[in-house]
Short mmCIF file of C-alpha atoms in Angstrom, two decimals:
data_model
loop_
_atom_site.label_atom_id
_atom_site.label_comp_id
_atom_site.label_asym_id
_atom_site.label_seq_id
_atom_site.Cartn_x
_atom_site.Cartn_y
_atom_site.Cartn_z
CA UNK A 1 -61.04 -36.91 -120.17
CA UNK A 2 -57.57 -37.39 -121.45
CA UNK A 3 -54.44 -37.53 -119.26
CA UNK A 4 -53.45 -34.06 -120.42
CA UNK A 5 -56.80 -32.64 -119.38
CA UNK A 6 -56.58 -34.31 -116.00
CA UNK A 7 -53.09 -32.88 -115.49
CA UNK A 8 -54.31 -29.46 -116.54
CA UNK A 9 -57.23 -29.60 -114.19
CA UNK A 10 -54.98 -30.62 -111.30
CA UNK A 11 -52.54 -27.84 -112.19
CA UNK A 12 -55.35 -25.31 -112.26
CA UNK A 13 -56.71 -26.49 -108.89
CA UNK A 14 -53.32 -26.37 -107.26
CA UNK A 15 -52.68 -22.92 -108.72
CA UNK A 16 -55.91 -21.62 -107.25
CA UNK A 17 -55.28 -23.17 -103.83
CA UNK A 18 -51.69 -21.97 -103.86
CA UNK A 19 -52.69 -18.45 -104.73
CA UNK A 20 -55.33 -18.34 -102.03
CA UNK A 21 -52.93 -19.63 -99.40
CA UNK A 22 -50.05 -17.40 -100.45
CA UNK A 23 -51.99 -14.12 -100.58
CA UNK A 24 -51.91 -12.05 -97.41
CA UNK A 25 -54.77 -13.16 -95.18
CA UNK A 26 -53.97 -11.56 -91.83
CA UNK A 27 -52.71 -14.08 -89.32
CA UNK A 28 -54.22 -17.12 -90.92
CA UNK A 29 -51.71 -19.98 -91.54
CA UNK A 30 -51.06 -21.98 -94.65
CA UNK A 31 -48.25 -20.14 -96.34
CA UNK A 32 -45.98 -23.20 -96.30
CA UNK A 33 -48.70 -25.39 -97.83
CA UNK A 34 -49.25 -22.65 -100.42
CA UNK A 35 -45.55 -22.74 -101.38
CA UNK A 36 -45.70 -26.53 -101.68
CA UNK A 37 -48.81 -26.38 -103.84
CA UNK A 38 -47.14 -23.74 -105.99
CA UNK A 39 -44.21 -26.07 -106.61
CA UNK A 40 -46.65 -28.84 -107.48
CA UNK A 41 -48.48 -26.47 -109.83
CA UNK A 42 -45.30 -25.46 -111.61
CA UNK A 43 -44.29 -29.14 -111.97
CA UNK A 44 -47.70 -30.05 -113.39
CA UNK A 45 -47.61 -27.21 -115.91
CA UNK A 46 -43.96 -27.97 -116.75
CA UNK A 47 -44.73 -31.64 -117.31
CA UNK A 48 -47.11 -30.71 -120.07
CA UNK A 49 -44.69 -28.55 -121.98
CA UNK A 50 -43.07 -30.13 -125.07
CA UNK A 51 -39.29 -30.37 -125.21
CA UNK A 52 -37.37 -27.95 -127.39
CA UNK A 53 -34.63 -29.07 -129.75
CA UNK A 54 -31.74 -29.39 -127.40
CA UNK A 55 -31.30 -29.83 -123.66
CA UNK A 56 -29.45 -26.46 -123.46
CA UNK A 57 -32.45 -24.61 -124.88
CA UNK A 58 -34.75 -26.55 -122.54
CA UNK A 59 -32.59 -25.69 -119.53
CA UNK A 60 -32.39 -22.05 -120.55
CA UNK A 61 -36.06 -21.62 -121.16
CA UNK A 62 -37.02 -23.55 -118.01
CA UNK A 63 -34.65 -21.56 -115.81
CA UNK A 64 -35.83 -18.22 -117.18
CA UNK A 65 -39.50 -19.16 -116.98
CA UNK A 66 -39.05 -20.46 -113.44
CA UNK A 67 -37.32 -17.25 -112.30
CA UNK A 68 -40.02 -15.11 -113.94
CA UNK A 69 -43.01 -17.00 -112.57
CA UNK A 70 -41.58 -17.34 -109.01
CA UNK A 71 -40.65 -13.65 -108.97
CA UNK A 72 -44.12 -12.72 -110.26
CA UNK A 73 -45.68 -14.78 -107.50
CA UNK A 74 -43.56 -13.11 -104.89
CA UNK A 75 -44.40 -9.72 -106.39
CA UNK A 76 -48.13 -10.14 -105.74
CA UNK A 77 -47.92 -12.07 -102.47
CA UNK A 78 -45.25 -10.21 -100.51
CA UNK A 79 -46.42 -8.40 -97.41
CA UNK A 80 -43.82 -5.68 -97.85
CA UNK A 81 -44.12 -3.54 -100.99
CA UNK A 82 -40.39 -3.13 -101.02
CA UNK A 83 -40.05 -6.89 -101.47
CA UNK A 84 -42.64 -6.68 -104.23
CA UNK A 85 -40.61 -4.05 -106.00
CA UNK A 86 -37.43 -6.03 -105.75
CA UNK A 87 -39.16 -9.21 -106.88
CA UNK A 88 -40.48 -7.30 -109.87
CA UNK A 89 -36.93 -6.54 -110.93
CA UNK A 90 -36.39 -10.28 -111.17
CA UNK A 91 -39.55 -10.54 -113.27
CA UNK A 92 -37.98 -7.95 -115.61
CA UNK A 93 -34.69 -9.83 -115.71
CA UNK A 94 -36.49 -13.09 -116.50
CA UNK A 95 -38.56 -11.48 -119.22
CA UNK A 96 -35.37 -9.87 -120.58
CA UNK A 97 -33.82 -13.36 -120.83
CA UNK A 98 -36.91 -14.73 -122.54
CA UNK A 99 -36.79 -11.86 -125.02
CA UNK A 100 -33.15 -12.74 -125.77
CA UNK A 101 -34.07 -16.40 -126.11
CA UNK A 102 -36.78 -15.45 -128.58
CA UNK A 103 -34.30 -13.44 -130.64
CA UNK A 104 -35.66 -9.98 -129.84
CA UNK A 105 -32.34 -8.26 -129.06
CA UNK A 106 -33.44 -4.69 -129.59
CA UNK A 107 -36.58 -5.23 -127.49
CA UNK A 108 -34.52 -6.89 -124.74
CA UNK A 109 -32.26 -3.87 -124.67
CA UNK A 110 -35.20 -1.45 -124.54
CA UNK A 111 -36.92 -3.48 -121.86
CA UNK A 112 -33.75 -3.68 -119.77
CA UNK A 113 -33.03 0.03 -120.05
CA UNK A 114 -36.57 1.35 -119.63
CA UNK A 115 -38.16 -1.11 -117.31
CA UNK A 116 -35.32 -2.14 -115.02
CA UNK A 117 -33.82 1.29 -114.96
CA UNK A 118 -36.79 3.61 -114.86
CA UNK A 119 -39.79 1.74 -113.59
CA UNK A 120 -37.95 -0.56 -111.16
CA UNK A 121 -36.00 2.35 -109.79
CA UNK A 122 -39.10 4.53 -109.47
CA UNK A 123 -41.12 1.82 -107.77
CA UNK A 124 -38.37 0.90 -105.34
CA UNK A 125 -37.80 4.61 -104.47
CA UNK A 126 -41.52 5.19 -103.98
CA UNK A 127 -42.00 2.06 -101.85
CA UNK A 128 -38.96 2.87 -99.76
CA UNK A 129 -40.23 6.35 -98.97
CA UNK A 130 -43.88 5.45 -98.59
CA UNK A 131 -43.26 2.63 -96.12
CA UNK A 132 -40.35 3.46 -93.93
CA UNK A 133 -41.60 1.22 -91.12
CA UNK A 134 -43.36 -2.13 -90.96
CA UNK A 135 -46.09 -3.16 -93.45
CA UNK A 136 -49.46 -1.47 -93.05
CA UNK A 137 -52.75 -3.24 -92.30
CA UNK A 138 -53.83 -3.14 -95.95
CA UNK A 139 -50.68 -5.05 -96.88
CA UNK A 140 -51.49 -7.82 -94.48
CA UNK A 141 -55.08 -8.39 -95.58
CA UNK A 142 -56.09 -8.99 -99.15
CA UNK A 143 -59.30 -8.17 -100.92
CA UNK A 144 -61.28 -11.44 -101.24
CA UNK A 145 -58.21 -13.68 -101.75
CA UNK A 146 -60.23 -16.83 -102.38
CA UNK A 147 -62.33 -15.28 -105.14
CA UNK A 148 -59.33 -13.57 -106.74
CA UNK A 149 -57.26 -16.76 -106.71
CA UNK A 150 -60.10 -18.76 -108.18
CA UNK A 151 -60.57 -16.21 -110.90
CA UNK A 152 -56.91 -16.22 -111.82
CA UNK A 153 -56.68 -19.99 -111.71
CA UNK A 154 -59.68 -20.55 -113.93
CA UNK A 155 -58.42 -17.88 -116.35
CA UNK A 156 -55.01 -19.56 -116.53
CA UNK A 157 -56.64 -22.98 -116.92
CA UNK A 158 -58.81 -21.76 -119.80
CA UNK A 159 -55.95 -20.02 -121.59
CA UNK A 160 -53.62 -22.97 -121.17
CA UNK A 161 -56.20 -25.38 -122.40
CA UNK A 162 -56.78 -23.18 -125.46
CA UNK A 163 -53.06 -22.97 -126.11
CA UNK A 164 -52.51 -26.69 -125.77
CA UNK A 165 -55.42 -27.48 -127.96
CA UNK A 166 -54.42 -25.04 -130.67
CA UNK A 167 -50.65 -25.42 -130.80
CA UNK A 168 -50.84 -29.17 -130.53
CA UNK A 169 -52.24 -29.27 -134.05
CA UNK A 170 -49.99 -27.74 -136.75
CA UNK A 171 -53.01 -27.20 -139.01
CA UNK A 172 -54.66 -25.10 -136.36
CA UNK A 173 -51.48 -23.03 -136.07
CA UNK A 174 -51.53 -22.41 -139.77
CA UNK A 175 -55.15 -21.32 -139.61
CA UNK A 176 -54.34 -18.76 -136.95
CA UNK A 177 -53.28 -16.31 -139.58
CA UNK A 178 -50.08 -17.40 -141.23
CA UNK A 179 -49.29 -18.94 -144.52
CA UNK A 180 -45.56 -18.73 -143.86
CA UNK A 181 -45.13 -21.13 -141.00
CA UNK A 182 -41.44 -21.49 -140.44
CA UNK A 183 -39.71 -24.85 -140.78
CA UNK A 184 -39.44 -26.86 -137.65
CA UNK A 185 -35.76 -26.14 -137.20
CA UNK A 186 -34.31 -22.65 -137.41
CA UNK A 187 -31.20 -21.19 -135.80
CA UNK A 188 -31.81 -19.85 -132.34
CA UNK A 189 -31.90 -16.07 -131.96
CA UNK A 190 -31.19 -15.44 -135.56
CA UNK A 191 -30.92 -11.59 -135.93
CA UNK A 192 -33.49 -11.38 -138.67
CA UNK A 193 -36.21 -9.34 -137.01
CA UNK A 194 -34.32 -6.23 -136.01
CA UNK A 195 -32.74 -5.47 -139.33
CA UNK A 196 -35.56 -3.30 -140.63
CA UNK A 197 -37.31 -2.59 -137.39
CA UNK A 198 -36.17 0.99 -136.87
CA UNK A 199 -36.61 1.88 -140.52
CA UNK A 200 -40.03 0.27 -141.08
CA UNK A 201 -41.56 1.50 -137.86
CA UNK A 202 -39.71 4.74 -137.31
CA UNK A 203 -42.92 6.80 -136.90
CA UNK A 204 -44.29 4.37 -134.31
CA UNK A 205 -41.04 4.43 -132.35
CA UNK A 206 -40.91 8.24 -132.55
CA UNK A 207 -44.44 8.58 -131.22
CA UNK A 208 -43.73 6.13 -128.46
CA UNK A 209 -40.57 7.99 -127.46
CA UNK A 210 -42.39 11.35 -127.56
CA UNK A 211 -45.16 9.93 -125.41
CA UNK A 212 -42.64 8.61 -122.88
CA UNK A 213 -40.79 11.92 -122.77
CA UNK A 214 -44.04 13.90 -122.32
CA UNK A 215 -45.20 11.64 -119.54
CA UNK A 216 -41.88 11.82 -117.76
CA UNK A 217 -41.99 15.62 -117.86
CA UNK A 218 -45.59 15.55 -116.59
CA UNK A 219 -44.71 13.19 -113.84
CA UNK A 220 -41.82 15.25 -112.76
CA UNK A 221 -43.99 18.37 -112.80
CA UNK A 222 -46.72 16.66 -110.72
CA UNK A 223 -44.14 15.41 -108.29
CA UNK A 224 -42.53 18.83 -107.92
CA UNK A 225 -45.86 20.56 -107.26
CA UNK A 226 -46.16 21.65 -103.66
CA UNK A 227 -49.70 22.93 -103.82
CA UNK A 228 -51.28 19.45 -103.42
CA UNK A 229 -51.40 19.63 -99.65
CA UNK A 230 -54.86 18.34 -98.99
CA UNK A 231 -57.45 16.09 -100.58
CA UNK A 232 -61.20 15.97 -100.44
CA UNK A 233 -62.82 13.73 -97.78
CA UNK A 234 -62.13 10.21 -98.81
CA UNK A 235 -65.47 8.59 -98.07
CA UNK A 236 -68.68 9.67 -96.47
CA UNK A 237 -68.33 7.80 -93.17
CA UNK A 238 -66.98 9.20 -89.99
CA UNK A 239 -64.76 6.21 -89.51
CA UNK A 240 -62.95 6.67 -92.72
CA UNK A 241 -62.51 10.41 -92.17
CA UNK A 242 -61.04 9.83 -88.76
CA UNK A 243 -58.62 7.33 -90.24
CA UNK A 244 -57.56 9.76 -92.88
CA UNK A 245 -57.15 12.58 -90.36
CA UNK A 246 -55.11 10.27 -88.14
CA UNK A 247 -52.95 9.14 -91.01
CA UNK A 248 -52.22 12.67 -92.16
CA UNK B 1 -28.36 -23.78 -131.71
CA UNK B 2 -31.45 -25.26 -133.37
CA UNK B 3 -34.83 -24.50 -131.92
CA UNK B 4 -38.19 -25.99 -132.62
CA UNK B 5 -40.39 -23.02 -133.43
CA UNK B 6 -43.80 -24.52 -132.71
CA UNK B 7 -42.71 -25.91 -129.34
CA UNK B 8 -41.03 -22.63 -128.44
CA UNK B 9 -44.21 -20.78 -129.26
CA UNK B 10 -46.25 -23.21 -127.22
CA UNK B 11 -44.02 -22.92 -124.19
CA UNK B 12 -43.81 -19.15 -124.41
CA UNK B 13 -47.59 -18.85 -124.55
CA UNK B 14 -48.05 -21.06 -121.53
CA UNK B 15 -45.56 -18.95 -119.57
CA UNK B 16 -47.31 -15.77 -120.79
CA UNK B 17 -50.72 -17.13 -119.69
CA UNK B 18 -49.33 -17.98 -116.25
CA UNK B 19 -47.81 -14.50 -115.89
CA UNK B 20 -51.06 -12.89 -116.96
CA UNK B 21 -53.04 -14.99 -114.49
CA UNK B 22 -50.66 -14.16 -111.64
CA UNK B 23 -51.05 -10.46 -112.46
CA UNK B 24 -54.87 -10.76 -112.51
CA UNK B 25 -54.83 -12.27 -109.07
CA UNK B 26 -52.65 -9.41 -107.80
CA UNK B 27 -54.92 -6.75 -109.29
CA UNK B 28 -58.05 -8.34 -107.85
CA UNK B 29 -56.71 -9.13 -104.41
CA UNK B 30 -54.15 -6.61 -103.31
CA UNK B 31 -55.05 -3.21 -101.80
CA UNK B 32 -51.73 -1.40 -101.96
CA UNK B 33 -51.41 0.91 -104.91
CA UNK B 34 -47.80 0.01 -105.51
CA UNK B 35 -48.50 -3.70 -105.61
CA UNK B 36 -51.52 -3.30 -107.85
CA UNK B 37 -49.36 -1.30 -110.22
CA UNK B 38 -46.70 -3.99 -110.18
CA UNK B 39 -49.37 -6.63 -110.84
CA UNK B 40 -50.51 -4.67 -113.88
CA UNK B 41 -46.90 -4.71 -115.00
CA UNK B 42 -46.72 -8.49 -114.56
CA UNK B 43 -49.81 -8.87 -116.74
CA UNK B 44 -48.23 -6.72 -119.43
CA UNK B 45 -45.02 -8.74 -119.28
CA UNK B 46 -47.11 -11.79 -120.06
CA UNK B 47 -48.73 -10.03 -122.98
CA UNK B 48 -45.31 -8.86 -124.19
CA UNK B 49 -43.91 -12.41 -124.15
CA UNK B 50 -46.84 -13.72 -126.15
CA UNK B 51 -46.49 -10.94 -128.70
CA UNK B 52 -42.75 -11.52 -129.16
CA UNK B 53 -43.31 -15.26 -129.38
CA UNK B 54 -45.93 -14.79 -132.08
CA UNK B 55 -43.69 -12.34 -133.93
CA UNK B 56 -40.89 -14.85 -133.95
CA UNK B 57 -43.21 -17.60 -135.12
CA UNK B 58 -44.49 -15.41 -138.00
CA UNK B 59 -41.01 -14.10 -138.86
CA UNK B 60 -42.36 -10.58 -138.42
CA UNK B 61 -41.28 -7.61 -136.36
CA UNK B 62 -44.81 -6.45 -135.72
CA UNK B 63 -45.00 -8.14 -132.34
CA UNK B 64 -41.87 -6.37 -131.17
CA UNK B 65 -43.24 -3.01 -132.33
CA UNK B 66 -46.36 -3.74 -130.33
CA UNK B 67 -44.28 -4.42 -127.27
CA UNK B 68 -42.29 -1.23 -127.78
CA UNK B 69 -45.60 0.65 -127.75
CA UNK B 70 -46.64 -1.21 -124.59
CA UNK B 71 -43.37 -0.29 -122.90
CA UNK B 72 -43.76 3.39 -123.84
CA UNK B 73 -47.36 3.59 -122.75
CA UNK B 74 -46.76 1.76 -119.47
CA UNK B 75 -43.69 3.85 -118.67
CA UNK B 76 -45.74 6.99 -119.36
CA UNK B 77 -48.57 5.75 -117.22
CA UNK B 78 -46.27 4.80 -114.40
CA UNK B 79 -44.41 8.04 -114.45
CA UNK B 80 -47.69 9.88 -113.87
CA UNK B 81 -49.08 7.27 -111.48
CA UNK B 82 -46.01 7.41 -109.31
CA UNK B 83 -46.15 11.15 -109.05
CA UNK B 84 -49.89 11.29 -108.33
CA UNK B 85 -49.75 8.35 -105.94
CA UNK B 86 -46.85 9.83 -104.04
CA UNK B 87 -48.72 13.15 -103.71
CA UNK B 88 -51.83 11.35 -102.52
CA UNK B 89 -49.92 9.18 -100.10
CA UNK B 90 -48.22 12.27 -98.70
CA UNK B 91 -51.51 14.05 -98.14
CA UNK B 92 -53.74 11.14 -97.06
CA UNK B 93 -51.06 9.06 -95.34
CA UNK B 94 -52.07 5.78 -96.90
CA UNK B 95 -51.70 3.77 -100.11
CA UNK B 96 -54.84 1.74 -99.50
CA UNK B 97 -56.95 1.78 -102.67
CA UNK B 98 -60.15 1.26 -100.68
CA UNK B 99 -59.62 4.79 -99.28
CA UNK B 100 -59.80 6.45 -102.65
CA UNK B 101 -63.26 5.68 -103.89
CA UNK B 102 -64.84 9.09 -104.34
CA UNK B 103 -66.28 8.11 -107.72
CA UNK B 104 -68.37 5.23 -106.42
CA UNK B 105 -71.87 5.54 -105.02
CA UNK B 106 -72.46 6.65 -101.42
CA UNK B 107 -72.84 3.30 -99.79
CA UNK B 108 -70.33 3.49 -96.98
CA UNK B 109 -67.12 1.61 -96.63
CA UNK B 110 -67.19 -2.09 -97.69
CA UNK B 111 -70.84 -2.64 -96.83
CA UNK B 112 -72.03 -6.21 -97.46
CA UNK B 113 -75.16 -6.91 -99.42
CA UNK B 114 -75.87 -10.53 -98.75
CA UNK B 115 -74.21 -12.40 -95.94
CA UNK B 116 -71.65 -14.03 -98.20
CA UNK B 117 -71.54 -11.66 -101.16
CA UNK B 118 -69.79 -8.31 -100.83
CA UNK B 119 -71.22 -5.27 -102.56
CA UNK B 120 -68.15 -4.21 -104.57
CA UNK B 121 -68.67 -4.32 -108.31
CA UNK B 122 -65.31 -6.02 -108.82
CA UNK B 123 -66.52 -9.00 -106.88
CA UNK B 124 -69.57 -9.41 -109.03
CA UNK B 125 -67.35 -9.18 -112.05
CA UNK B 126 -64.96 -11.77 -110.73
CA UNK B 127 -67.83 -14.09 -109.76
CA UNK B 128 -69.34 -13.77 -113.23
CA UNK B 129 -66.01 -14.47 -114.78
CA UNK B 130 -65.49 -17.55 -112.70
CA UNK B 131 -68.91 -18.90 -113.52
CA UNK B 132 -68.50 -18.20 -117.20
CA UNK B 133 -65.13 -19.79 -117.50
CA UNK B 134 -66.28 -22.78 -115.43
CA UNK B 135 -69.10 -23.33 -117.96
CA UNK B 136 -66.59 -23.09 -120.80
CA UNK B 137 -64.26 -25.56 -119.08
CA UNK B 138 -67.13 -27.93 -118.54
CA UNK B 139 -68.07 -27.85 -122.18
CA UNK B 140 -64.51 -28.60 -123.15
CA UNK B 141 -63.87 -31.41 -120.70
CA UNK B 142 -67.18 -33.28 -120.98
#
């Protein structure tokens, strides 16, 4: 095993342990250790990333990636769904910055307007109204946290290993479907991709916008409907039915 | 400001993989409908970053168009999901996904098959995925 593989294995292991410890597990301790392992995991993954051209681009990318990943972790591990919704807004902001760094100005604008405005606002509104008091029992206990964390960690390890194996060899990159690999140095965020975007893909954009408009109208109609006052029995057991009756 | 394209692609793909993995953990583990929806969004953010990075690497706008489609579809899905979920939460009083399982077989709530293995299909799926990827990792490392 090479040093890179050992580092990757350690990063994957710390990611799995960190995820298991950070997920809600009732009253069981270990959240602080999970945070420490998460920092170690980020450090191990970051140590394997190659440097970009300048220190400014390195700092920009590192900061945006760190904000995005930490906010994503908080999104899935927070006990309060309102905190998850707020953390998700930071995921959107970090992604927006990464889009800008990658030169996708139009996409960054669309993501900022649609995601941060519509989805973030809707989620926060919904979470605020659905949980006016303290977190519920199902927010405090996860569904098989060890198995879920192990699955996610192994998946990330596999993907990262594949990426590091493939992108470490320029010939492999070429064989991944391009015969126009760009030169090693190009201006950052050169506005070359958006020039013909609207014209070349106008039908796609129109269909996407129409779909969005239709869904918004449908969602508003479903939300406004007052006839949905009861649901069928949730499960077949008396325990579940009593819970449902008590909750309603 | 100059930028090394291959390194930028590499770093973006690693961040995208991490985001996707974090989202997978959230979808598998959390029981709150809101948080599961947010975890799905985190996964899609990872996919979007990878598509944009590949589009930049290939000097092509196709990746961005894919992401625009993803944004539209996810916004559409969420608009409907928020409305339905809010109506269900109002009528049933809970956002616990384990309470809304009318489509599964009549086996009672969270019954355990073996002593250590739960009966939910998602657990079997996760276990199979872990075993399969472990085998692949083993073949790569040794």
